[in-house]
XYZ file of C-alpha atoms in Angstrom:
749
model
C 174.801 77.541 26.886
C 173.320 74.165 27.703
C 169.728 73.246 27.017
C 167.005 72.840 29.584
C 165.544 69.396 30.258
C 161.895 69.601 31.287
C 159.508 66.687 31.834
C 155.893 67.112 30.751
C 152.913 66.046 32.834
C 149.191 66.817 32.613
C 148.002 68.021 36.018
C 144.239 68.189 35.470
C 141.470 69.289 33.088
C 138.854 71.993 33.637
C 136.336 73.672 31.318
C 137.397 75.424 28.088
C 139.708 78.435 28.561
C 139.725 81.364 26.133
C 141.357 84.008 28.337
C 145.103 84.683 28.260
C 145.020 85.528 31.979
C 143.180 82.475 33.287
C 145.847 81.087 35.623
C 147.767 82.472 38.610
C 150.002 80.919 41.242
C 149.749 81.738 44.936
C 152.928 82.602 46.896
C 155.168 79.721 48.002
C 153.854 78.071 51.163
C 156.356 78.459 54.012
C 155.399 75.033 55.350
C 155.085 72.933 52.168
C 157.588 74.911 50.053
C 155.345 74.797 46.996
C 152.480 76.752 45.439
C 148.747 76.378 44.924
C 147.211 77.730 41.728
C 143.933 79.453 40.857
C 142.260 78.853 37.489
C 139.099 80.163 35.819
C 137.261 78.827 32.746
C 134.641 79.790 30.160
C 131.850 78.312 32.300
C 132.530 80.929 35.001
C 134.024 78.445 37.472
C 137.019 79.536 39.574
C 138.961 76.791 41.388
C 142.097 76.521 43.492
C 144.211 73.363 43.434
C 147.248 71.988 45.201
C 149.293 68.984 44.162
C 149.779 66.019 46.523
C 151.916 63.077 45.358
C 151.282 64.033 41.740
C 147.512 64.283 42.256
C 145.512 67.556 42.063
C 143.534 68.258 45.242
C 140.687 70.778 44.983
C 141.076 73.447 47.692
C 137.837 75.186 46.719
C 135.504 75.653 43.767
C 133.612 78.941 43.627
C 129.934 79.362 42.899
C 129.596 79.627 39.116
C 130.000 83.300 38.198
C 127.793 85.245 35.770
C 129.971 84.705 32.708
C 133.328 83.472 31.372
C 136.350 84.267 33.536
C 138.421 86.933 31.776
C 141.234 87.357 34.291
C 142.586 85.769 37.464
C 145.250 87.703 39.383
C 146.577 88.031 42.933
C 146.795 91.154 45.075
C 150.141 92.977 44.902
C 150.120 94.898 48.202
C 151.334 93.488 51.531
C 148.819 91.066 53.018
C 146.903 90.479 49.746
C 149.416 88.298 47.885
C 147.360 85.151 48.609
C 144.005 86.726 47.698
C 142.605 86.163 44.196
C 140.848 88.862 42.183
C 138.659 87.525 39.383
C 137.164 89.534 36.497
C 134.041 88.390 34.668
C 131.887 90.711 32.554
C 131.576 94.041 34.410
C 132.297 92.474 37.838
C 135.402 91.889 39.934
C 135.256 89.337 42.752
C 137.823 89.052 45.540
C 138.324 85.515 46.909
C 140.343 84.547 49.971
C 142.724 81.564 49.904
C 139.854 79.449 51.257
C 137.424 80.613 48.563
C 135.338 83.077 50.596
C 134.249 86.232 48.769
C 135.584 89.288 50.624
C 135.219 91.874 47.839
C 132.834 92.607 44.987
C 132.931 95.484 42.517
C 130.797 96.400 39.511
C 132.101 98.851 36.925
C 129.913 101.423 35.208
C 131.299 100.519 31.766
C 129.384 98.771 29.006
C 132.437 96.805 27.846
C 133.453 93.634 29.728
C 136.772 93.659 31.572
C 139.728 91.819 30.039
C 142.497 92.408 32.601
C 142.710 93.716 36.172
C 145.418 94.732 38.649
C 144.877 95.259 42.387
C 147.050 97.158 44.861
C 145.730 98.010 48.331
C 142.497 100.020 47.785
C 143.320 100.712 44.119
C 142.015 98.722 41.180
C 142.996 99.060 37.533
C 140.704 97.557 34.888
C 141.245 97.067 31.162
C 138.465 96.638 28.595
C 138.795 96.471 24.813
C 139.343 100.233 24.547
C 139.520 101.762 28.051
C 142.038 101.680 30.890
C 140.536 102.755 34.222
C 141.799 103.320 37.732
C 139.518 103.104 40.782
C 140.249 104.018 44.402
C 137.981 102.512 47.066
C 135.456 101.746 44.329
C 135.336 105.363 43.060
C 136.311 106.199 39.473
C 139.658 108.035 39.638
C 141.224 108.059 36.148
C 140.201 106.854 32.697
C 142.051 106.584 29.374
C 140.491 105.672 26.012
C 142.834 103.944 23.558
C 142.659 104.673 19.791
C 142.598 100.923 19.088
C 141.942 97.673 20.913
C 144.040 96.958 24.017
C 145.344 93.380 23.790
C 147.196 93.344 27.110
C 148.032 95.727 29.953
C 150.274 95.737 33.005
C 150.700 98.198 35.892
C 154.280 98.953 36.986
C 155.888 101.302 39.533
C 158.647 103.462 38.035
C 160.342 105.941 40.385
C 159.128 104.555 43.694
C 156.904 101.694 44.827
C 153.616 103.633 44.520
C 154.338 105.706 41.408
C 152.198 103.566 39.095
C 152.101 103.662 35.291
C 149.943 101.606 32.952
C 151.654 99.926 29.987
C 149.280 98.976 27.164
C 149.941 96.614 24.247
C 147.633 97.739 21.423
C 146.266 96.324 18.178
C 147.483 99.358 16.185
C 151.117 98.209 16.721
C 151.922 100.593 19.569
C 152.990 100.148 23.165
C 151.567 103.053 25.159
C 152.431 104.243 28.653
C 149.538 105.828 30.559
C 149.809 108.002 33.658
C 146.469 108.874 35.256
C 144.254 109.750 32.255
C 146.959 110.628 29.705
C 149.234 108.766 27.338
C 152.722 110.011 28.271
C 154.790 107.899 25.873
C 154.389 105.445 23.016
C 156.572 103.259 20.835
C 155.774 101.810 17.401
C 156.175 98.046 16.936
C 156.337 95.831 13.843
C 153.071 93.992 14.639
C 150.094 94.176 17.031
C 151.313 93.707 20.618
C 149.530 90.723 22.199
C 151.369 90.052 25.490
C 153.306 92.071 28.084
C 155.362 91.175 31.153
C 157.601 93.118 33.506
C 161.096 91.725 34.051
C 161.676 91.322 37.814
C 164.213 93.911 39.021
C 167.730 92.612 39.602
C 167.657 93.877 43.194
C 165.235 91.080 44.099
C 162.879 93.491 45.872
C 160.138 92.855 43.357
C 157.914 95.713 42.290
C 158.977 97.923 45.186
C 162.359 98.819 43.713
C 162.950 102.129 41.981
C 164.508 102.794 38.587
C 163.455 102.119 34.987
C 161.115 99.255 34.268
C 162.157 96.594 31.745
C 159.154 95.197 29.884
C 159.023 92.153 27.634
C 156.481 92.060 24.824
C 155.204 89.494 22.344
C 153.427 90.217 19.063
C 150.853 88.736 16.714
C 153.702 88.056 14.252
C 155.484 85.854 16.803
C 158.359 88.213 17.657
C 159.725 88.942 21.129
C 161.229 92.174 22.375
C 162.408 94.137 25.403
C 161.807 97.827 26.076
C 162.643 100.033 29.047
C 160.800 103.010 30.523
C 162.334 105.460 32.992
C 159.413 107.842 33.385
C 160.299 109.822 30.271
C 160.694 107.745 27.105
C 160.265 104.165 25.939
C 163.502 102.713 24.591
C 164.064 99.560 22.546
C 166.605 97.227 24.139
C 166.360 94.319 21.690
C 163.866 92.477 19.530
C 163.694 89.285 17.523
C 162.377 89.209 13.991
C 159.369 87.245 12.745
C 160.953 87.320 9.266
C 163.713 85.003 10.496
C 161.165 82.280 11.123
C 160.164 82.219 7.481
C 163.668 81.468 6.246
C 164.879 79.181 8.998
C 163.852 76.121 10.905
C 163.248 76.084 14.644
C 166.360 77.307 16.431
C 168.411 74.987 18.583
C 170.525 75.833 21.583
C 173.697 75.834 19.494
C 172.255 78.308 16.973
C 171.140 80.881 19.554
C 172.359 84.371 18.680
C 171.744 87.998 19.422
C 168.237 89.396 19.522
C 168.616 91.914 16.729
C 166.538 89.953 14.262
C 168.659 86.870 13.551
C 167.002 84.432 15.968
C 164.914 81.836 14.111
C 161.575 81.319 15.781
C 157.905 80.470 15.346
C 155.675 83.012 13.608
C 152.652 82.023 15.700
C 150.988 84.690 17.840
C 152.353 84.961 21.380
C 149.371 84.623 23.736
C 151.197 84.722 27.054
C 154.627 85.675 28.330
C 156.167 85.711 31.804
C 159.569 85.820 33.529
C 160.763 83.175 35.974
C 164.135 81.750 37.029
C 163.370 78.155 36.062
C 166.974 76.872 36.023
C 168.206 78.596 39.213
C 170.957 80.649 37.551
C 169.852 83.871 39.330
C 168.640 85.304 36.011
C 164.977 85.086 35.000
C 164.130 83.184 31.819
C 161.339 84.088 29.396
C 158.436 81.626 29.380
C 156.325 81.847 26.215
C 152.983 80.335 25.208
C 151.960 80.543 21.544
C 148.730 80.176 19.628
C 150.041 77.181 17.652
C 150.523 75.161 20.858
C 154.224 75.820 21.400
C 155.654 76.275 24.893
C 159.119 77.855 24.857
C 161.784 78.921 27.336
C 164.428 81.535 26.433
C 167.390 82.924 28.297
C 168.256 86.554 27.610
C 170.620 89.348 28.496
C 168.884 92.715 28.949
C 171.948 94.724 27.930
C 173.594 92.752 25.114
C 170.371 91.394 23.609
C 171.642 87.790 23.505
C 168.587 85.519 23.311
C 168.873 81.712 23.334
C 166.079 79.162 23.117
C 166.520 76.617 25.923
C 163.395 74.515 25.522
C 160.475 73.977 23.163
C 157.461 71.666 23.194
C 154.502 71.620 20.787
C 150.988 70.718 21.959
C 147.912 69.977 19.883
C 145.921 72.760 21.639
C 146.726 76.449 21.647
C 148.419 77.713 24.809
C 146.375 80.365 26.613
C 148.470 81.234 29.680
C 151.906 80.385 31.117
C 153.202 80.796 34.686
C 156.384 79.785 36.495
C 156.654 78.382 40.028
C 156.991 75.325 42.257
C 153.708 73.412 42.114
C 154.175 69.635 42.267
C 157.374 68.878 44.175
C 159.340 71.167 46.543
C 162.714 72.135 45.143
C 161.757 71.608 41.475
C 160.776 74.662 39.413
C 158.255 74.233 36.625
C 156.382 75.979 33.850
C 152.599 75.641 34.206
C 150.421 76.252 31.133
C 146.723 76.180 30.291
C 145.300 75.171 26.910
C 142.069 76.142 25.170
C 140.466 72.740 25.846
C 141.046 73.233 29.590
C 144.148 71.106 30.121
C 146.623 72.272 32.774
C 150.130 71.177 31.793
C 153.343 71.108 33.794
C 156.875 71.218 32.392
C 159.031 70.482 35.398
C 162.739 70.348 36.141
C 161.991 67.238 38.240
C 163.396 64.153 36.414
C 160.187 62.092 36.177
C 162.069 59.232 34.517
C 164.122 58.644 37.698
C 163.074 55.900 40.189
C 160.585 56.920 42.874
C 162.218 56.460 46.293
C 158.854 55.645 47.920
C 157.849 52.986 45.360
C 158.590 49.380 46.313
C 158.434 48.244 42.662
C 161.181 50.611 41.529
C 158.964 52.476 39.069
C 159.791 55.984 37.875
C 158.169 59.042 39.408
C 156.290 59.787 36.196
C 154.945 56.235 35.957
C 153.748 56.278 39.576
C 151.989 59.613 39.067
C 150.342 58.454 35.818
C 149.116 55.167 37.289
C 147.760 56.901 40.400
C 145.903 59.310 38.149
C 144.548 56.462 35.985
C 143.144 54.669 39.051
C 141.445 57.861 40.186
C 140.034 58.535 36.702
C 138.622 55.002 36.482
C 136.793 55.544 39.767
C 135.419 58.868 38.478
C 134.299 57.235 35.201
C 132.571 54.416 37.082
C 130.755 56.945 39.302
C 129.662 58.937 36.241
C 128.418 55.794 34.484
C 126.307 54.922 37.550
C 124.915 58.447 37.602
C 124.036 58.276 33.887
C 122.303 54.909 34.365
C 120.181 56.314 37.225
C 119.228 59.411 35.230
C 118.335 57.276 32.187
C 115.915 55.212 34.297
C 114.341 58.355 35.735
C 113.892 59.898 32.315
C 112.138 56.756 31.044
C 109.470 57.377 28.446
C 110.266 61.085 28.148
C 112.941 60.209 25.604
C 110.224 59.774 22.961
C 108.773 63.198 23.692
C 111.945 65.259 24.049
C 114.898 64.980 21.724
C 118.349 65.717 23.188
C 119.703 69.157 22.258
C 123.380 69.725 21.607
C 125.172 72.330 23.711
C 126.632 75.458 22.125
C 130.266 75.037 21.183
C 132.923 77.402 22.495
C 135.011 78.192 19.401
C 138.421 79.837 19.402
C 138.891 81.279 15.904
C 141.483 83.398 14.134
C 141.539 85.018 10.703
C 144.737 87.059 10.737
C 146.961 88.472 8.018
C 150.430 86.921 8.059
C 152.621 89.648 6.585
C 155.575 87.295 6.033
C 153.484 84.889 3.912
C 151.148 87.548 2.434
C 148.270 85.252 3.327
C 145.699 84.825 6.081
C 146.317 82.398 8.919
C 143.022 80.658 9.686
C 142.712 78.581 12.848
C 139.627 77.002 14.416
C 139.662 75.278 17.791
C 137.007 73.670 20.004
C 137.252 71.863 23.379
C 136.224 68.501 21.833
C 137.381 66.601 18.741
C 136.625 68.091 15.331
C 134.866 65.868 12.816
C 135.012 68.284 9.882
C 135.193 71.946 8.893
C 133.291 73.374 5.929
C 134.798 76.554 4.471
C 132.460 78.616 2.282
C 133.459 81.941 0.774
C 131.632 84.658 -1.119
C 135.014 85.818 -2.472
C 137.684 83.884 -4.427
C 140.360 82.324 -2.204
C 143.701 80.714 -3.002
C 144.318 77.810 -0.604
C 148.001 77.454 0.292
C 149.584 74.025 0.682
C 150.051 72.892 4.289
C 151.803 69.542 4.739
C 151.402 69.581 8.543
C 147.605 69.553 8.315
C 146.098 66.275 9.584
C 143.003 66.569 7.411
C 141.811 65.591 3.936
C 140.744 68.605 1.893
C 137.928 68.181 -0.639
C 137.179 71.118 -2.905
C 133.748 71.513 -4.475
C 132.888 73.277 -7.751
C 132.293 77.016 -7.378
C 128.930 78.624 -8.143
C 129.480 82.408 -8.488
C 125.862 82.974 -9.539
C 124.737 81.834 -6.075
C 127.532 83.549 -4.158
C 129.875 80.554 -3.837
C 133.385 81.467 -5.013
C 135.129 78.882 -2.839
C 133.895 75.751 -1.074
C 136.079 73.178 0.688
C 135.634 70.507 3.354
C 138.313 69.443 5.817
C 137.831 65.939 7.233
C 140.085 65.121 10.178
C 142.036 61.855 9.904
C 142.999 61.788 13.581
C 141.328 63.195 16.701
C 142.237 66.866 16.970
C 140.786 69.920 18.689
C 142.485 72.422 16.389
C 142.903 72.904 12.662
C 144.874 75.620 10.906
C 145.563 76.531 7.291
C 146.426 79.531 5.103
C 144.406 81.245 2.390
C 145.366 84.103 0.109
C 142.767 86.654 -0.904
C 142.503 88.691 -4.098
C 142.506 92.434 -3.611
C 139.412 94.146 -4.982
C 137.206 91.203 -3.950
C 135.401 91.578 -0.628
C 132.766 89.706 1.339
C 132.235 87.074 4.010
C 134.042 83.793 4.594
C 132.083 81.265 6.657
C 133.666 78.390 8.551
C 131.315 75.750 9.985
C 132.951 73.560 12.647
C 131.270 70.181 13.174
C 132.148 68.514 16.489
C 132.619 64.770 16.827
C 129.985 64.435 19.575
C 126.637 62.751 20.133
C 124.305 64.363 19.282
C 126.176 66.170 16.516
C 126.717 69.892 17.076
C 128.116 72.597 14.816
C 129.014 76.266 15.021
C 129.422 78.738 12.157
C 132.020 81.513 12.398
C 132.023 84.458 9.980
C 135.091 86.399 8.855
C 135.066 89.482 6.635
C 137.537 90.036 3.796
C 138.073 93.748 3.043
C 138.764 95.109 -0.469
C 142.448 95.856 0.290
C 142.860 92.757 2.435
C 146.585 92.183 1.808
C 147.633 95.602 3.138
C 149.005 95.952 6.662
C 149.728 99.006 8.824
C 153.183 100.571 8.965
C 153.513 103.077 11.806
C 157.012 104.379 11.159
C 158.786 104.393 7.798
C 162.456 103.526 7.366
C 164.741 105.692 5.214
C 164.336 103.219 2.345
C 160.537 103.421 2.639
C 160.675 107.229 2.737
C 162.728 107.069 -0.467
C 160.037 104.853 -2.040
C 157.476 107.606 -1.498
C 159.612 109.921 -3.646
C 159.013 107.665 -6.653
C 156.113 108.511 -9.007
C 152.782 107.857 -7.277
C 149.147 108.057 -8.283
C 146.877 110.228 -6.156
C 143.155 110.176 -5.416
C 141.877 113.395 -3.831
C 138.392 113.773 -2.388
C 136.524 116.784 -1.048
C 132.937 117.379 -0.025
C 130.537 117.794 2.864
C 131.428 114.492 4.561
C 132.396 114.430 8.230
C 135.604 113.026 9.720
C 133.657 110.081 11.152
C 132.173 109.309 7.710
C 135.479 109.306 5.827
C 137.020 107.263 8.664
C 134.242 104.682 8.258
C 134.765 104.580 4.482
C 138.516 104.007 4.878
C 137.758 101.307 7.462
C 135.541 99.522 4.919
C 138.472 99.350 2.492
C 141.450 98.587 4.714
C 142.238 96.360 7.719
C 143.799 97.648 10.947
C 142.073 101.039 10.854
C 141.919 102.339 14.480
C 138.514 101.985 16.109
C 138.634 105.405 17.799
C 139.573 108.801 16.372
C 141.786 110.998 18.543
C 142.970 113.685 16.104
C 141.246 115.822 13.487
C 143.927 115.052 10.882
C 144.547 111.355 10.307
C 147.530 109.818 8.495
C 147.691 106.058 7.932
C 150.469 104.206 6.103
C 150.122 100.734 4.613
C 152.273 98.240 2.772
C 151.015 95.543 0.415
C 152.360 92.338 1.990
C 152.457 90.473 -1.333
C 154.010 93.098 -3.610
C 155.602 95.543 -1.160
C 154.067 98.773 -2.534
C 153.162 101.570 -0.100
C 149.867 103.414 0.387
C 149.527 106.675 2.337
C 146.075 107.825 3.466
C 145.525 111.360 4.772
C 142.092 112.639 5.686
C 140.186 115.141 7.793
C 136.712 116.669 7.752
C 135.742 117.338 4.109
C 139.124 116.321 2.637
C 140.994 113.103 1.843
C 143.960 112.030 -0.271
C 145.397 108.601 -1.095
C 148.839 108.108 -2.706
C 150.303 104.872 -4.074
C 152.153 103.634 -7.182
C 149.375 101.058 -7.703
C 146.644 102.113 -10.133
C 144.551 99.138 -8.980
C 144.540 100.335 -5.346
C 143.394 103.796 -6.473
C 140.623 102.192 -8.551
C 139.419 100.072 -5.600
C 139.399 103.032 -3.183
C 137.557 105.218 -5.670
C 134.889 102.573 -6.335
C 134.166 101.736 -2.669
C 134.189 105.312 -1.340
C 132.094 106.644 -4.227
C 129.518 103.892 -3.685
C 129.290 104.633 0.066
C 129.073 108.406 -0.460
C 126.263 107.944 -3.007
C 124.368 105.673 -0.609
C 124.586 108.313 2.139
C 123.821 111.166 -0.302
C 127.083 112.906 0.555
C 128.602 115.391 -1.904
C 131.902 114.077 -3.247
C 134.330 115.886 -5.567
C 136.914 113.547 -7.067
C 140.307 114.520 -8.450
C 142.622 111.904 -9.976
C 146.309 112.250 -10.789
C 147.382 109.063 -12.590
C 151.081 109.233 -13.451
C 152.318 107.227 -16.401
C 155.711 106.901 -14.713
C 154.146 104.944 -11.839
C 153.554 101.898 -14.087
C 157.237 100.803 -14.296
C 157.491 101.343 -10.524
C 154.573 98.994 -9.900
C 155.855 96.416 -12.372
C 159.201 96.627 -10.562
C 157.506 95.276 -7.417
C 156.204 92.337 -9.493
C 159.493 91.646 -11.251
C 161.214 89.518 -8.542
C 158.136 87.287 -8.323
C 157.889 86.866 -12.104
C 161.655 86.284 -12.461
C 161.592 83.602 -9.753
C 158.704 81.671 -11.322
C 160.237 81.676 -14.795
C 163.689 80.803 -13.441
C 162.048 77.819 -11.760
C 160.674 76.650 -15.102
C 164.171 76.933 -16.632
C 165.670 74.847 -13.802
C 163.070 72.105 -14.283
C 164.070 71.774 -17.946
C 167.669 71.084 -16.893
C 166.976 68.460 -14.209
C 166.634 65.388 -16.480
C 169.835 66.187 -18.381
C 171.796 66.894 -15.203
C 170.643 63.617 -13.625
C 171.802 61.719 -16.712
C 175.229 63.339 -16.418
C 175.291 62.444 -12.737
C 174.711 58.774 -13.589
C 177.419 58.556 -16.260
C 180.050 60.894 -14.798
C 181.261 59.888 -11.329
C 183.510 62.948 -10.971
C 180.825 65.422 -12.037
C 181.339 67.516 -8.859
C 184.875 68.353 -10.007
C 183.857 70.070 -13.227
C 180.135 70.870 -12.967
C 179.252 74.514 -12.281
C 178.032 75.221 -8.697
C 174.634 76.465 -9.886
C 174.010 73.148 -11.721
C 175.107 71.163 -8.658
C 172.671 73.208 -6.618
C 169.857 72.277 -9.023
C 170.758 68.578 -8.687
C 170.893 68.701 -4.882
C 167.533 70.467 -4.664
C 165.790 68.776 -7.612
C 162.938 67.316 -5.519
C 162.223 70.666 -3.895
C 162.357 72.434 -7.284
C 159.939 69.923 -8.841
C 157.555 70.292 -5.889
C 157.603 74.085 -6.265
C 157.118 73.789 -10.012
C 154.062 71.606 -9.432
C 152.503 74.556 -7.603
C 153.834 77.235 -9.975
C 150.838 77.246 -12.397
C 148.624 78.368 -9.492
C 151.181 81.020 -8.485
C 151.566 82.245 -12.083
C 147.789 82.463 -12.452
C 147.670 84.611 -9.314
C 150.377 86.937 -10.688
C 148.639 87.006 -14.072
C 145.463 88.111 -12.308
C 147.309 91.031 -10.678
C 148.858 92.051 -14.023
C 145.496 91.826 -15.778
C 143.739 93.933 -13.125
C 146.531 96.500 -13.325
C 146.162 96.795 -17.107
C 142.345 96.930 -17.020
C 142.388 99.659 -14.337
C 145.026 101.601 -16.265
C 142.890 101.494 -19.404
C 139.829 102.694 -17.457
C 141.683 105.779 -16.275
C 143.004 106.374 -19.814
C 139.468 106.066 -21.176
C 140.331 103.180 -23.503
C 139.177 99.572 -23.793
C 141.450 96.775 -22.533
C 139.513 93.887 -24.040
C 141.196 93.697 -27.447
C 144.727 93.777 -25.933
C 144.264 91.126 -23.236
C 145.231 88.142 -25.471
C 148.526 89.901 -26.211
C 149.079 90.471 -22.456
C 148.543 86.762 -21.749
C 151.146 85.891 -24.410
C 153.663 88.280 -22.834
C 153.116 86.714 -19.394
C 153.576 83.210 -20.801
C 156.683 84.162 -22.834
C 157.996 86.485 -20.165
C 160.490 89.277 -20.787
C 160.329 92.187 -18.364
C 161.298 95.053 -20.712
C 158.747 93.922 -23.317
C 156.080 93.777 -20.599
C 156.887 97.360 -19.525
C 156.687 98.562 -23.144
C 153.247 96.980 -23.491
C 151.914 98.800 -20.403
C 153.466 102.136 -21.382
C 151.865 102.079 -24.828
C 148.880 104.443 -24.937
């Protein structure tokens, strides 16, 4: 498999774009053999453009709509393929190819629309929690999802008008909806963030019969393919986000099957589509990620072979990707939008080749860039004249009225990365960032990030005044986006505030708040493997609650403790399973009206749940009967989860002690590779990496020591004894580590 050579060009810039469905291409023009594109931004402006000689020409710009554009799509029935349907707030607007409004619809829902699909007189709308179908403006069917809907598509299954809705949900499920019912669902490894139907092989588009093949992308960065035949959802293949942690970015030569061995980015997939970009009669997967990566993959639906053909990293996050022929007839391209409003093209046209129409022999790319520069200079000159005229008109009013900075549009993320057992934090604005101030009411452990183009300055903490962490990021180079990782401490909960200061005149800033929950490092597990089922057979501690609380109340209390709790209840008996991303221990929550039970080998988790729920029940004056079953045998199980981490850190210290001696041998013995043991050669080869890890190991050991200390303190509380006098001994055992001695210490009454 050969790679794909694509040339990048920036087509134009519009207002900021937050939506993942902000861009759509019109059908190929029969006359010009290329496509126009429709784009909507956060300012509510919808525009259509066509490219002429590398220059964007505005076909029309709509009247500014009532709010940010959430979705731009084209009609799917005959005669409507060139008509745009635009969703903003509770409204849908239909625009002809010349920009005239021919349709307007207002939903009766309180939630704003996120995605729409139009076919003939039928309209499907998706909000955060509801999936609705309308016919001639009348409400026909409605489905309420248990958790947030991140993306939705409408596909025909058995014949061209037998429509099903496919929903990608935050609770790690893909659901298939027919009319007002969920008819099938499939558990995924992470929240599903993007969906796309694979075009049928028959080439008849959506009108063909047979099972639908659907590509999906997740918040963990993995890709997958499922099929649905009207009965059940079936997994065809999937990549693994775990592979990205252990491997570098994959190359064409290292492409392999899609059963989890394909190295890839762990960044959230924001947009995914299928398009035959290299004219091999098989559609490729076009992917846009939150970290700014644009990727192209080839795939085989049956064998699961997935190969990365192309990758490019941008400084802005990618919001939407589409495939088509936009700039030059005969050359396919990937078109992408970024958060700052840039529209990028990755074209198969060789822009470094000479332009046949240029008398100076310049390349196509150079001609296009210089033409664009001339046009931009004219626009800048016109704007400068306009500013000068307005300044004269304003005159003396400057002394009376101070300029006010506009509100910033901020794209923020605070998301648990299960592979790193830490939170990915990203903050992005349409203009350059001057600095970011991170203030936390809970302790945070800041992870090292060499790719960050910012200087981090930490300030002293002040717990008495609610400051457990304070850091300032100052950007060294102009950037719109900054990302980093922080690790929380379970049992500590509260707000984290990030203040983004823009590099503008006058200065403007926006503060974003995130909430850290008490069991913040736990993530949902929908279906357990055989190994995980076997784990539940090991000794576990149990917290049982009973009382006069309602199902809604206990659901709220669980939601206060744990992330990823579904927003809507759909059954009277709820079972939720969680895994601690740092240690690997499981937690099973079962609750209904008046009853609840929580099982886990971790005494600390039981202590946290008991404290939070008891406090909330007391505040609401709800009767609560508590029953605890703390098993002594669960302590070695929990320490077993910690053992690999402790062994690795102490093994690292042992390797560091050997490095100086091994280097001396290397200097004096030229043939050392012939007789030196492989493990010692490995230490020599990786000495710099080992020393760098060791430099960070005191912080890591302190974090592990904190977990061990909390575990012992909580164990003593349940035993009814004091931990204080034995803590110095525990610290000695951690410093002079031996696992069996540590277990004996914990098991001693």
